[in-house]
mmCIF file with all atom_site columns, C-alpha atoms in Angstrom:
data_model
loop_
_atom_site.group_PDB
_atom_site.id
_atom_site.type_symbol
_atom_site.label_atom_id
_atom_site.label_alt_id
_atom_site.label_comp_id
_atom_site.label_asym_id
_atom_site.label_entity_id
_atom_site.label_seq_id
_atom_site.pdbx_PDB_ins_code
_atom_site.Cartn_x
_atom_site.Cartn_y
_atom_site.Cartn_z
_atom_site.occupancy
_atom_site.B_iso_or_equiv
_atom_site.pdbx_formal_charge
_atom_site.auth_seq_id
_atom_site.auth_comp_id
_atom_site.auth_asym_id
_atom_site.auth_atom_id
_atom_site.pdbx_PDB_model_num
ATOM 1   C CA . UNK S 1 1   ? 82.022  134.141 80.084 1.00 0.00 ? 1416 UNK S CA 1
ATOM 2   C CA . UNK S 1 2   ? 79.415  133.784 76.792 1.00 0.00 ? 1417 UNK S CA 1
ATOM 3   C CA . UNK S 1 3   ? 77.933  130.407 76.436 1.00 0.00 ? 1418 UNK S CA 1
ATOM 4   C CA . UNK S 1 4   ? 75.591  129.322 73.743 1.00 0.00 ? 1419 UNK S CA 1
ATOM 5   C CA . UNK S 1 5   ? 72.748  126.641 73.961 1.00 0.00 ? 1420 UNK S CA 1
ATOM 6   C CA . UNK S 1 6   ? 70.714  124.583 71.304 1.00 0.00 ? 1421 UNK S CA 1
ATOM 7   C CA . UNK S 1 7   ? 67.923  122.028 71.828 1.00 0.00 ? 1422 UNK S CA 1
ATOM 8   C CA . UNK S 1 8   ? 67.123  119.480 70.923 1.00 0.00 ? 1423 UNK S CA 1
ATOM 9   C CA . UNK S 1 9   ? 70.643  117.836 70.211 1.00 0.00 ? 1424 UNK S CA 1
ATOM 10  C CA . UNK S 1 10  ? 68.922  115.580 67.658 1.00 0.00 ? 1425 UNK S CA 1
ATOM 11  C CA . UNK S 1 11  ? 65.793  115.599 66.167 1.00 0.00 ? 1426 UNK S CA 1
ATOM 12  C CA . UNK S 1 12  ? 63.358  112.471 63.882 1.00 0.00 ? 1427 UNK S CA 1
ATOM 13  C CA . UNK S 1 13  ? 60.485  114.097 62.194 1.00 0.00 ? 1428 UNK S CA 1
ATOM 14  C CA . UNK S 1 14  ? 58.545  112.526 59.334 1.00 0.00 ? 1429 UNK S CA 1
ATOM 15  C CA . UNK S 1 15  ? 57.552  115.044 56.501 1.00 0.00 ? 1430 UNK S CA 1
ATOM 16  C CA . UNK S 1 16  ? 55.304  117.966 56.750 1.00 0.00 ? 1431 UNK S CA 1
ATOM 17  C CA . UNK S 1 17  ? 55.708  118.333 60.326 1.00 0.00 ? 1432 UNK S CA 1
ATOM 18  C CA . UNK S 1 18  ? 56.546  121.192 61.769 1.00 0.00 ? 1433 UNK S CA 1
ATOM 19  C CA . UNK S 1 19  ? 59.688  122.383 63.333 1.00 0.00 ? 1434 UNK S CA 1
ATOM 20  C CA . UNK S 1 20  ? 60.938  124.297 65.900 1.00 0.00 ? 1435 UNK S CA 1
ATOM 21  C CA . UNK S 1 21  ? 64.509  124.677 66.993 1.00 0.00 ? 1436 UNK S CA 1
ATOM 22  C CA . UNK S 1 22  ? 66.170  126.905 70.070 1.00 0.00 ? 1437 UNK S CA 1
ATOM 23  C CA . UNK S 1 23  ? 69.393  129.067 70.785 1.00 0.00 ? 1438 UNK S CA 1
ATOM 24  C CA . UNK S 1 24  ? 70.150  131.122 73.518 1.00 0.00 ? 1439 UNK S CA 1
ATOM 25  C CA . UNK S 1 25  ? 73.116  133.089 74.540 1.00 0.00 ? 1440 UNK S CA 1
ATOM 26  C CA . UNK S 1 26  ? 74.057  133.744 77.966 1.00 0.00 ? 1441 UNK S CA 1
ATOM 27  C CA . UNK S 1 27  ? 76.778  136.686 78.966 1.00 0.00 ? 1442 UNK S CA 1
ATOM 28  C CA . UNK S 1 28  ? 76.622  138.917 76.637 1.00 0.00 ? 1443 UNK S CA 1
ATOM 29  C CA . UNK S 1 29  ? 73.611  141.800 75.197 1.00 0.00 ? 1444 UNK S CA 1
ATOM 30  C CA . UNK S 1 30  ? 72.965  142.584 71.978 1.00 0.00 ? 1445 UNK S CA 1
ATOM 31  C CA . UNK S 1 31  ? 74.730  139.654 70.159 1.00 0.00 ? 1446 UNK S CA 1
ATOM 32  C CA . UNK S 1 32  ? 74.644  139.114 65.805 1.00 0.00 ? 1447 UNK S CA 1
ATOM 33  C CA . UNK S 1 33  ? 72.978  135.905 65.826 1.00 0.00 ? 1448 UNK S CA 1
ATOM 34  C CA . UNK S 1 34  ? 73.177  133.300 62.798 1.00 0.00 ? 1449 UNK S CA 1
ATOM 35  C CA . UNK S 1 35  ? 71.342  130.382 62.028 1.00 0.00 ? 1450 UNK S CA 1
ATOM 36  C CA . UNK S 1 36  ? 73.681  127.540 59.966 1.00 0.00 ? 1451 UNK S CA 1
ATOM 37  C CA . UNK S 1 37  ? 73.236  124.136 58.005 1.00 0.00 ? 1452 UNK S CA 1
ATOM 38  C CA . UNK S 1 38  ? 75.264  121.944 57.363 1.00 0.00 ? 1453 UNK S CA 1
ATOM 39  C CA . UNK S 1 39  ? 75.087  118.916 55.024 1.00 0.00 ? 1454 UNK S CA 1
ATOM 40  C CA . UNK S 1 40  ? 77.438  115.994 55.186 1.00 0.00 ? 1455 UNK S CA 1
ATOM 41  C CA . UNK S 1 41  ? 80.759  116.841 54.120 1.00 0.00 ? 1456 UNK S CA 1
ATOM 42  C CA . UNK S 1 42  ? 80.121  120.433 53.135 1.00 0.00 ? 1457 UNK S CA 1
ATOM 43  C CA . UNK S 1 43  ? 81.117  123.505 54.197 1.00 0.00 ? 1458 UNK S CA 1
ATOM 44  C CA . UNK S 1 44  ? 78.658  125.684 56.495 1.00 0.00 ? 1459 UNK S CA 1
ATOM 45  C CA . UNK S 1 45  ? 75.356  127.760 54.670 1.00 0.00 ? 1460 UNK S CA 1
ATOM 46  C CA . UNK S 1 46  ? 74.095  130.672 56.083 1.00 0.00 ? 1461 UNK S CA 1
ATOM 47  C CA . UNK S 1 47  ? 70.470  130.353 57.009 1.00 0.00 ? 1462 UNK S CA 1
ATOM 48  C CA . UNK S 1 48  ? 69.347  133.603 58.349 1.00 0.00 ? 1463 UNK S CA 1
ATOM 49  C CA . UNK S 1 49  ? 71.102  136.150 61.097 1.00 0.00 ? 1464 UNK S CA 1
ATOM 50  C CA . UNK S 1 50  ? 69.811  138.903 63.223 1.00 0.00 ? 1465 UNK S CA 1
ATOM 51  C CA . UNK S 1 51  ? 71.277  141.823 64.465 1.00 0.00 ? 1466 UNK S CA 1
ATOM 52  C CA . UNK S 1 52  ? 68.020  142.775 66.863 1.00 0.00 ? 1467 UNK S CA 1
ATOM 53  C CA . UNK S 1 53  ? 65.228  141.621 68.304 1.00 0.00 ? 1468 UNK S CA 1
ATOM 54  C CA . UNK S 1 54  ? 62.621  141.562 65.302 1.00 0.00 ? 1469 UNK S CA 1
ATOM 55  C CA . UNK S 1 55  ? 65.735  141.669 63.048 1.00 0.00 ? 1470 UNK S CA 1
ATOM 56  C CA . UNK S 1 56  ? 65.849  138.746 60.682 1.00 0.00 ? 1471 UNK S CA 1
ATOM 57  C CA . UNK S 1 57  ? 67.532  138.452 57.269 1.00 0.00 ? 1472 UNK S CA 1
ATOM 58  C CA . UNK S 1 58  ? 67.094  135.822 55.250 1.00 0.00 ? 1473 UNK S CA 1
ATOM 59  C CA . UNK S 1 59  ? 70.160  134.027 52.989 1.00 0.00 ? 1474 UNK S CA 1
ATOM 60  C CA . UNK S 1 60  ? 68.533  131.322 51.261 1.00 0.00 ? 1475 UNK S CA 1
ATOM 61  C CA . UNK S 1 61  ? 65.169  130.954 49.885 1.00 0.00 ? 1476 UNK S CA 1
ATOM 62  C CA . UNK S 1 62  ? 63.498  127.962 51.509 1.00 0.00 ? 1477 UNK S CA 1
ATOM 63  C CA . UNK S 1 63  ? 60.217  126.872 53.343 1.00 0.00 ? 1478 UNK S CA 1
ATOM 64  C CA . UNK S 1 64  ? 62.367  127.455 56.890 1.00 0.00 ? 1479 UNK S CA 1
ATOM 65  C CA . UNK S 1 65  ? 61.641  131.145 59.122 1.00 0.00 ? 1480 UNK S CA 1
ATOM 66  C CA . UNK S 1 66  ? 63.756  132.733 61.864 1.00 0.00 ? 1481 UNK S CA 1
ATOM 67  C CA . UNK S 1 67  ? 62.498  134.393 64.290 1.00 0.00 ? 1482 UNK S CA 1
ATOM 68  C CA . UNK S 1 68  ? 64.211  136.405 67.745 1.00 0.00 ? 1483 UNK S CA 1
ATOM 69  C CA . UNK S 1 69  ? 61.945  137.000 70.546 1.00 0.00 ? 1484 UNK S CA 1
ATOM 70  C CA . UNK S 1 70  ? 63.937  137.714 72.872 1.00 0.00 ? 1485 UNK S CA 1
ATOM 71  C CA . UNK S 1 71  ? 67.650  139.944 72.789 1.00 0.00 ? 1486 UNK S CA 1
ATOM 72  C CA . UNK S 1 72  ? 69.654  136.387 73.391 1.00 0.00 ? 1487 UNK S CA 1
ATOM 73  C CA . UNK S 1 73  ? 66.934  134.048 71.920 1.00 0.00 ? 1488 UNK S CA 1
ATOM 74  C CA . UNK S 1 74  ? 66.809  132.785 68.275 1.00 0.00 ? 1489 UNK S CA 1
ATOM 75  C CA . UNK S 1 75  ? 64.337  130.032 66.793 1.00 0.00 ? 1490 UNK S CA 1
ATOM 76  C CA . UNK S 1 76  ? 64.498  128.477 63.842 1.00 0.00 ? 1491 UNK S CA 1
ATOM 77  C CA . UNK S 1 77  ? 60.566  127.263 62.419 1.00 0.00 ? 1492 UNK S CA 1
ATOM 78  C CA . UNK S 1 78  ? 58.851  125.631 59.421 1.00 0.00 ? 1493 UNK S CA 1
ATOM 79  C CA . UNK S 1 79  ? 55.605  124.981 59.103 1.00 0.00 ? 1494 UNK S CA 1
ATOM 80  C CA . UNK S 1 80  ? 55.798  122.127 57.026 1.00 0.00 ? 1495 UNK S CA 1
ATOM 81  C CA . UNK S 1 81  ? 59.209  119.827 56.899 1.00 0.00 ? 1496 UNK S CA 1
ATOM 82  C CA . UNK S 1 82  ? 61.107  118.323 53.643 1.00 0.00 ? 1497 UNK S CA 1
ATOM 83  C CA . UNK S 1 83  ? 63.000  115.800 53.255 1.00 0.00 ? 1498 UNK S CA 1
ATOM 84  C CA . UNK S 1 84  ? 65.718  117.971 52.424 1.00 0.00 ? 1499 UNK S CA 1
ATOM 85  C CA . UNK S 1 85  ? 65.544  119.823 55.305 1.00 0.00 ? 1500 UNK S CA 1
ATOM 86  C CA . UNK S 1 86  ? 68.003  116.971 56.982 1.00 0.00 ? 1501 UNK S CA 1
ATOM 87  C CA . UNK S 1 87  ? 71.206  118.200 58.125 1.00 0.00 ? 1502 UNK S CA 1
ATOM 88  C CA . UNK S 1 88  ? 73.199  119.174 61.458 1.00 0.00 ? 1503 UNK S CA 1
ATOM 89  C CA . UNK S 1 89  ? 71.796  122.857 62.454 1.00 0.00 ? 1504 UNK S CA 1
ATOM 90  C CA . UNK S 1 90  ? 73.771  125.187 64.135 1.00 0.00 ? 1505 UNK S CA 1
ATOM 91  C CA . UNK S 1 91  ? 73.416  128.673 65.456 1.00 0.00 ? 1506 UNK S CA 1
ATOM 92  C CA . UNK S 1 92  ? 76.241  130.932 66.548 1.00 0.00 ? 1507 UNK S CA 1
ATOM 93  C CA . UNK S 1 93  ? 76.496  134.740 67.180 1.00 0.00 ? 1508 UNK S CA 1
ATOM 94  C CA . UNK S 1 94  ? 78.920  137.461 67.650 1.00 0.00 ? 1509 UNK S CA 1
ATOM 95  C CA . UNK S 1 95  ? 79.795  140.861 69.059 1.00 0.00 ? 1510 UNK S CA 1
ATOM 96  C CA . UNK S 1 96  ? 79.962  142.527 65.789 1.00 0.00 ? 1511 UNK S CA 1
ATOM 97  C CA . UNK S 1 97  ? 78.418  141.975 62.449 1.00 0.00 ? 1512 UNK S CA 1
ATOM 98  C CA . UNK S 1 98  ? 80.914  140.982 59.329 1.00 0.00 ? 1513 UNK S CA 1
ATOM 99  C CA . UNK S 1 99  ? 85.067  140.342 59.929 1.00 0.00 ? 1514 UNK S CA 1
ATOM 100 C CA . UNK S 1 100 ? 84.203  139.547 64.187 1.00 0.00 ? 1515 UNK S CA 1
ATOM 101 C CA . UNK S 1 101 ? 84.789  135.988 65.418 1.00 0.00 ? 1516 UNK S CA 1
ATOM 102 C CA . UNK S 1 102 ? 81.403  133.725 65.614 1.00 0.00 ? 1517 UNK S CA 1
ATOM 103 C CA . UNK S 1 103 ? 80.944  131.252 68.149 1.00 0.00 ? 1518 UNK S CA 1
ATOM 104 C CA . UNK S 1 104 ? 79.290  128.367 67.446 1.00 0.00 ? 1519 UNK S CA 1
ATOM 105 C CA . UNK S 1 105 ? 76.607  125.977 69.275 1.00 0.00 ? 1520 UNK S CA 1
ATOM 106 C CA . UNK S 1 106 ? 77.003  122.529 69.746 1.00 0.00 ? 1521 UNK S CA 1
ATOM 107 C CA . UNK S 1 107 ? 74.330  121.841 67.008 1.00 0.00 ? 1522 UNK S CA 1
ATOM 108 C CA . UNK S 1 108 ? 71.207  120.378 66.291 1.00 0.00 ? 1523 UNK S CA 1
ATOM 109 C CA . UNK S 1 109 ? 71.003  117.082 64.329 1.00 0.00 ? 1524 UNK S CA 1
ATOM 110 C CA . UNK S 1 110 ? 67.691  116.859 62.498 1.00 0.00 ? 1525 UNK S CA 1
ATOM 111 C CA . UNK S 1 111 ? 66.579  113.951 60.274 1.00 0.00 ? 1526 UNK S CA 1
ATOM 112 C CA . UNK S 1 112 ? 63.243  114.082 57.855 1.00 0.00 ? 1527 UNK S CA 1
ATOM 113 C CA . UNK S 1 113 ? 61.883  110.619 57.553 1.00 0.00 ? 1528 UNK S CA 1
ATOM 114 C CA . UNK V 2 1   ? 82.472  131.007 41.852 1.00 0.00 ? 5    UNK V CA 1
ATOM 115 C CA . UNK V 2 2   ? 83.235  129.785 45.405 1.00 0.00 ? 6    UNK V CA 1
ATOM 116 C CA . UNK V 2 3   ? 85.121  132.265 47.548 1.00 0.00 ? 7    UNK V CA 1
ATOM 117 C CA . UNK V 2 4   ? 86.376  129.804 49.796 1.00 0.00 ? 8    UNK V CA 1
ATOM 118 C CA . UNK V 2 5   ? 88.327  126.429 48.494 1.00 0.00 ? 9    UNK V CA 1
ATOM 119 C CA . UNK V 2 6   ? 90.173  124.303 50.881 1.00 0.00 ? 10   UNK V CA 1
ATOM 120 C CA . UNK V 2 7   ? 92.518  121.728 50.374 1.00 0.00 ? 11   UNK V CA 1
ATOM 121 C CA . UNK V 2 8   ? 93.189  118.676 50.285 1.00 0.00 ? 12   UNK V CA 1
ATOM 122 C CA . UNK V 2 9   ? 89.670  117.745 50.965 1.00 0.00 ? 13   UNK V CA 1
ATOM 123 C CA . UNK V 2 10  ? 90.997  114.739 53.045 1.00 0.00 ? 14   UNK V CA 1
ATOM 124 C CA . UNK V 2 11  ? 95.039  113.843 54.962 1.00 0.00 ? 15   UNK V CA 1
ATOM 125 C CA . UNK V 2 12  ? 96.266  111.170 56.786 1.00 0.00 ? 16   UNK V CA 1
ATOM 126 C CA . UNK V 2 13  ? 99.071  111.687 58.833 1.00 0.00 ? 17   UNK V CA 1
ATOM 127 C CA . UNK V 2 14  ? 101.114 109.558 61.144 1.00 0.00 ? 18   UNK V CA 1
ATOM 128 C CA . UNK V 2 15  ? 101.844 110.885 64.906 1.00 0.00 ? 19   UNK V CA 1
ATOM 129 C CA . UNK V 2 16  ? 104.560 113.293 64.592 1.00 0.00 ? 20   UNK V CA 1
ATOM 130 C CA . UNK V 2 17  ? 104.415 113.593 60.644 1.00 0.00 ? 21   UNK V CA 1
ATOM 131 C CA . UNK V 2 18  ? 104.047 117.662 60.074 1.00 0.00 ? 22   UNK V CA 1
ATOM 132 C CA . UNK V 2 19  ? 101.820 119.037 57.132 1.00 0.00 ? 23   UNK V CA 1
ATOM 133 C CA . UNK V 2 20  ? 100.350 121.671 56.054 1.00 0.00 ? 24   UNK V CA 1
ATOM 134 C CA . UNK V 2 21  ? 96.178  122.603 54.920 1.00 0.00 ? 25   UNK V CA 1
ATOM 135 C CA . UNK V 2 22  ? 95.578  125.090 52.759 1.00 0.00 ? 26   UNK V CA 1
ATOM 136 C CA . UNK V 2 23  ? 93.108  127.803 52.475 1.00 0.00 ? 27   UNK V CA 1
ATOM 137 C CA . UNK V 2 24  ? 91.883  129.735 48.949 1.00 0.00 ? 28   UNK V CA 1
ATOM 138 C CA . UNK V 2 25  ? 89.837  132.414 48.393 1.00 0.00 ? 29   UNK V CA 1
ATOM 139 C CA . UNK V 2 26  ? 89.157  135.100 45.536 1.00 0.00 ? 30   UNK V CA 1
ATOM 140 C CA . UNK V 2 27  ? 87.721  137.919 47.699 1.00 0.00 ? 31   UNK V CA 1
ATOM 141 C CA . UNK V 2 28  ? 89.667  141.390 47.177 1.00 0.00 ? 32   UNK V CA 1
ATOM 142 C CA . UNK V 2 29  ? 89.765  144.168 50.370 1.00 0.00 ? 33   UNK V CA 1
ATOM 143 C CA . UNK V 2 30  ? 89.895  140.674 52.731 1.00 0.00 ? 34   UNK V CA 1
ATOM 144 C CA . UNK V 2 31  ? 88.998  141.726 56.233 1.00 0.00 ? 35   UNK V CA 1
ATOM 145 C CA . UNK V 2 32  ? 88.765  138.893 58.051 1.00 0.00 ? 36   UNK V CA 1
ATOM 146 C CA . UNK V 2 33  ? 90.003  134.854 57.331 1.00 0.00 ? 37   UNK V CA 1
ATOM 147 C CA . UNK V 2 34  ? 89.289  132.477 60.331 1.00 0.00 ? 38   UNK V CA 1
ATOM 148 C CA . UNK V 2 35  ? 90.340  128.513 61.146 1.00 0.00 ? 39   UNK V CA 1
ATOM 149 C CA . UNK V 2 36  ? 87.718  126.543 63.135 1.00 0.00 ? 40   UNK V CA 1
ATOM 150 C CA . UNK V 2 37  ? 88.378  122.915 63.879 1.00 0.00 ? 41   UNK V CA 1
ATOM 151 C CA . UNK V 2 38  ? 85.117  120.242 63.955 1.00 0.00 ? 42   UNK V CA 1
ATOM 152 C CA . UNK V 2 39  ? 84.552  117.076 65.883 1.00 0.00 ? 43   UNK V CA 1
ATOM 153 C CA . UNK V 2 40  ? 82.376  115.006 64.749 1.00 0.00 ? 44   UNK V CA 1
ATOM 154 C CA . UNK V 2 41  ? 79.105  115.806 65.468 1.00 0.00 ? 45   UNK V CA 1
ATOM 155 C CA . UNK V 2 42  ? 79.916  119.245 67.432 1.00 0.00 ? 46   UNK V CA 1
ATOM 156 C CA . UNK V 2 43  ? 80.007  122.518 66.670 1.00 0.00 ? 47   UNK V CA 1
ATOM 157 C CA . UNK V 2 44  ? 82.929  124.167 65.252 1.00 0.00 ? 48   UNK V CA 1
ATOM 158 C CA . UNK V 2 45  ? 85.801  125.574 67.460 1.00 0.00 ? 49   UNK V CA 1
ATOM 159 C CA . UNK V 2 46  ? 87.245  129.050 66.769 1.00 0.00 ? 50   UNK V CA 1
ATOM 160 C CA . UNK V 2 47  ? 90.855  128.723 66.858 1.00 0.00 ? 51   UNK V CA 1
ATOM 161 C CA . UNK V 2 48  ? 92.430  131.536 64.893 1.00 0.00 ? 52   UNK V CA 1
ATOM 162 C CA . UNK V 2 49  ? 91.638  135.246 62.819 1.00 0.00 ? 53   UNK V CA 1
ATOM 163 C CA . UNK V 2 50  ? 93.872  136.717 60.716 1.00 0.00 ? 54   UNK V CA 1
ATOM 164 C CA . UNK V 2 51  ? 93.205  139.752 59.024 1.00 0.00 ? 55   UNK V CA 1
ATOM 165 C CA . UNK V 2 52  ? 96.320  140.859 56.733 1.00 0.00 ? 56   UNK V CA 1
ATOM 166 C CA . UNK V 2 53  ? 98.951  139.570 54.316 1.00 0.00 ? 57   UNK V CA 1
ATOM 167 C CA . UNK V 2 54  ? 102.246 138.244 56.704 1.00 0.00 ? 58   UNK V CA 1
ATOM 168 C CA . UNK V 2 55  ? 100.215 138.048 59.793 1.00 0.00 ? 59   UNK V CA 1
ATOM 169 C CA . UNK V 2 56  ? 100.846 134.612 61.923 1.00 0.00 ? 60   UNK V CA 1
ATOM 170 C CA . UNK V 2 57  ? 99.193  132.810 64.740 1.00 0.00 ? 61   UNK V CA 1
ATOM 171 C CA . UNK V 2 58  ? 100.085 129.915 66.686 1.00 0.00 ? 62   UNK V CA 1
ATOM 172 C CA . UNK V 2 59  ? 98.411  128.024 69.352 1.00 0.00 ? 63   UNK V CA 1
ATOM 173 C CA . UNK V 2 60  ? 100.158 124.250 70.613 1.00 0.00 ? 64   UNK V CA 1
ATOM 174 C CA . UNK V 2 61  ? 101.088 122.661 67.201 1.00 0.00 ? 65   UNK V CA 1
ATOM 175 C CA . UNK V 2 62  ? 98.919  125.040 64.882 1.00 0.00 ? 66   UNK V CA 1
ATOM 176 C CA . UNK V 2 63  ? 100.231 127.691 62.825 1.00 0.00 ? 67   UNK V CA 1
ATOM 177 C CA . UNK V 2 64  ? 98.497  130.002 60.804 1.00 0.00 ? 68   UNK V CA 1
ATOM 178 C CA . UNK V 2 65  ? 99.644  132.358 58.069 1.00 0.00 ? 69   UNK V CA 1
ATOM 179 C CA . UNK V 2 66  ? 98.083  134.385 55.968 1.00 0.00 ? 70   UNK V CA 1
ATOM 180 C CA . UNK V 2 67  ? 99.199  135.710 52.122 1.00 0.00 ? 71   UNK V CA 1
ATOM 181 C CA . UNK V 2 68  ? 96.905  137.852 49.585 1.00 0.00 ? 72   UNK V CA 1
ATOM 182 C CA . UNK V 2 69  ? 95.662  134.708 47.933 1.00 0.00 ? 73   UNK V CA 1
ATOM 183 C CA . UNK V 2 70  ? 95.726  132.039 50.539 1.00 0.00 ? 74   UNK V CA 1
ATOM 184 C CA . UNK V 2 71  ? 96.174  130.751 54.308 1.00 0.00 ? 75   UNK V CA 1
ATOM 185 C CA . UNK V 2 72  ? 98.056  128.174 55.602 1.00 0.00 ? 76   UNK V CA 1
ATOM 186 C CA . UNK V 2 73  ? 97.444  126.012 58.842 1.00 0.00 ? 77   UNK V CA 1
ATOM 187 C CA . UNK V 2 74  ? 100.415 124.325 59.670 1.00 0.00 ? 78   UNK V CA 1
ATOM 188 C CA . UNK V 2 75  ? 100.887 121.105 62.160 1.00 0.00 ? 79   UNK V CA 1
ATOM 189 C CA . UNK V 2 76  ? 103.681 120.432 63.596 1.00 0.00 ? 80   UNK V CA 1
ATOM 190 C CA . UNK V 2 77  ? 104.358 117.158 65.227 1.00 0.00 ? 81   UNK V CA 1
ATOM 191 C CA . UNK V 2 78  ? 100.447 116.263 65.248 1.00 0.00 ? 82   UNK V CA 1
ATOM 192 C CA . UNK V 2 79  ? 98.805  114.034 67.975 1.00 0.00 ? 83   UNK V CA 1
ATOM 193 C CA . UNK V 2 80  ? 95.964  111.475 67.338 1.00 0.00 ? 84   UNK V CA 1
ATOM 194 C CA . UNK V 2 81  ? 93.879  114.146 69.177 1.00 0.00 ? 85   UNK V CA 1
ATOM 195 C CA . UNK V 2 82  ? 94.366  116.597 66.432 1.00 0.00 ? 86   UNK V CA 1
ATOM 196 C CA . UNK V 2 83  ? 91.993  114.428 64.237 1.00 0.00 ? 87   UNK V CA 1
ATOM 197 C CA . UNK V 2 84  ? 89.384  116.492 63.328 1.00 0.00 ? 88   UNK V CA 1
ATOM 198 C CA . UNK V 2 85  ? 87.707  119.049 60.254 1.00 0.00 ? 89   UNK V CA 1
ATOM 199 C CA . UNK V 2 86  ? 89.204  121.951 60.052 1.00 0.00 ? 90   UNK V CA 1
ATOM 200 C CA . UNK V 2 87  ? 87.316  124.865 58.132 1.00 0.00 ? 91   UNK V CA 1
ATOM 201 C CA . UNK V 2 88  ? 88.180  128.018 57.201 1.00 0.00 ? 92   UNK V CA 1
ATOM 202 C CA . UNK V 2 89  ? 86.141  130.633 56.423 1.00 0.00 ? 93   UNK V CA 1
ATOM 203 C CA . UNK V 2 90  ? 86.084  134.307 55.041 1.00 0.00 ? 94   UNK V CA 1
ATOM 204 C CA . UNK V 2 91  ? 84.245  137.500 55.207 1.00 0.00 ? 95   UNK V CA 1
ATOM 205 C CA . UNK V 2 92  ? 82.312  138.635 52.473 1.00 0.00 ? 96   UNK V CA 1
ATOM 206 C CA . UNK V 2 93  ? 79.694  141.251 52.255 1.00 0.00 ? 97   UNK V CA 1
ATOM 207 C CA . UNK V 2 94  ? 79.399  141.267 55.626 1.00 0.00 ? 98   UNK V CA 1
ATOM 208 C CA . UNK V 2 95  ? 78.694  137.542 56.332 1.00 0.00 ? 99   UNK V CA 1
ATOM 209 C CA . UNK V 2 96  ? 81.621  134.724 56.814 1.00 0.00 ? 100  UNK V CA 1
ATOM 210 C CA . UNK V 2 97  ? 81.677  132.239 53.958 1.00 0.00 ? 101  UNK V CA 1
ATOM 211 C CA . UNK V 2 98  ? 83.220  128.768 54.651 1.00 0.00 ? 102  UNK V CA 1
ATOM 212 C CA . UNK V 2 99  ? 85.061  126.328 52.583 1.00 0.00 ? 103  UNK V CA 1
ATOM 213 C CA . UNK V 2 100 ? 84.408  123.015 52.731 1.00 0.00 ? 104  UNK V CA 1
ATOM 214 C CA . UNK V 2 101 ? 86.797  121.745 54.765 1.00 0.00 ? 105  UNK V CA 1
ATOM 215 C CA . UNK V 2 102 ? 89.856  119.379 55.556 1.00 0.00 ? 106  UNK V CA 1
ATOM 216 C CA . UNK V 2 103 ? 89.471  116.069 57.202 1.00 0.00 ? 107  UNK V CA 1
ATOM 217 C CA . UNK V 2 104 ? 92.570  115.601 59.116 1.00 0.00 ? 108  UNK V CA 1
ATOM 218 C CA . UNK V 2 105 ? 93.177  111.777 60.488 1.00 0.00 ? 109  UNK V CA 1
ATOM 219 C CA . UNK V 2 106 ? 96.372  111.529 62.764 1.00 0.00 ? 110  UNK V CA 1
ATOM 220 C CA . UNK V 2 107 ? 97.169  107.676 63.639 1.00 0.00 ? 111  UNK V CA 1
ATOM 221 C CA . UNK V 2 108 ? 99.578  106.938 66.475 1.00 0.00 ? 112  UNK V CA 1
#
């Protein structure tokens, strides 16, 4: 069976550090993989996704990068954190890209002090 | 304009009281609507897809329809454990967009 990972679980930075944050899949090759956030008591905003390794779209213009190393590996990076950056991260993928069922992570919670 | 608008934003039910969320959107050609429920602090859990008008789902005490304009989750009889978000979320240009959500609080 496909399981996904994220780490850290939860995250403190001050401002204008830098960030990394981790997702792997496990059973499956060639996943669509998405990068989420969401802020408290909203609904879910796409990030980036990926359909391939090197394969990054961006949704949202913002000082965060994605980046996929790796066929089952996605990493979410910034250089230089905001305070608005805060919010509960999560990355999910699928088999196909568009109407296919995503499966989600258990999240990353990330607070900009 | 948002695609996706849930509602209500927030029910309380009493163990055993049945109800009914309700799911929005304003794409046309829709090829995909999904449920996902939310614990607090955890990612979301897929629960159902529907992808045309009259289709229906069920899973324990959830039911999902589906209509051109809208999707219902229905819960019958609900448990305290059923307390959770639920979202729901469509596909559009080839990405899922998600509503906000419904905070669902069942007390025994």
């Amino acid at each position: 069976s496909q399981t996904i990972h994220q780490w850290p679980a939860t995250l403190v930075q001050p401002v204008g550090s830098p960030l990394s944050l981790e997702c792997t899949v496990e059973g499956t090759s060639n996943p669509n993989l998405y990068w989420y956030r969401q802020a408290a008591g909203r609904g879910l905003q796409l990030l980036f996704y990926s359909v391939g390794i090197g394969q990054i779209s961006s949704e949202v213009p913002q000082n965060l990068s994605a980046s996929r190393p790796q066929d089952r590996q996605f990493i979410l990076s910034s250089k230089k954190l905001l305070l608005s950056d805060s919010g509960f991260y999560l990355c999910a993928w699928s088999v196909l890209a568009g109407a296919d069922t995503q499966y989600f992570g258990p999240g990353t919670r990330l607070t900009v002090l | 304009e948002d695609q996706v608008t849930q509602s209500p934003e927030a029910l309380r039910l009493q163990e055993g009281e049945s109800s009914s969320l309700n799911c929005s959107y304003t794409v046309s050609g829709l090829r995909g609507l999904f449920w996902y429920r939310q614990d607090p602090g955890k990612g979301p859990e897929f629960l159902f897809t529907l992808y045309s008008a009259g289709e229906e789902k069920e899973k324990e005490r959830l039911k999902a329809t589906l209509t051109k304009k809208e999707s219902f989750l229905h819960i019958t009889a609900p448990k305290p454990e059923d307390s959770a978000t639920y979202l729901c979320a469509v596909e559009y240009g080839n990405k899922l967009v998600f509503g906000a959500g419904t905070i669902l609080r069942v007390k025994s």
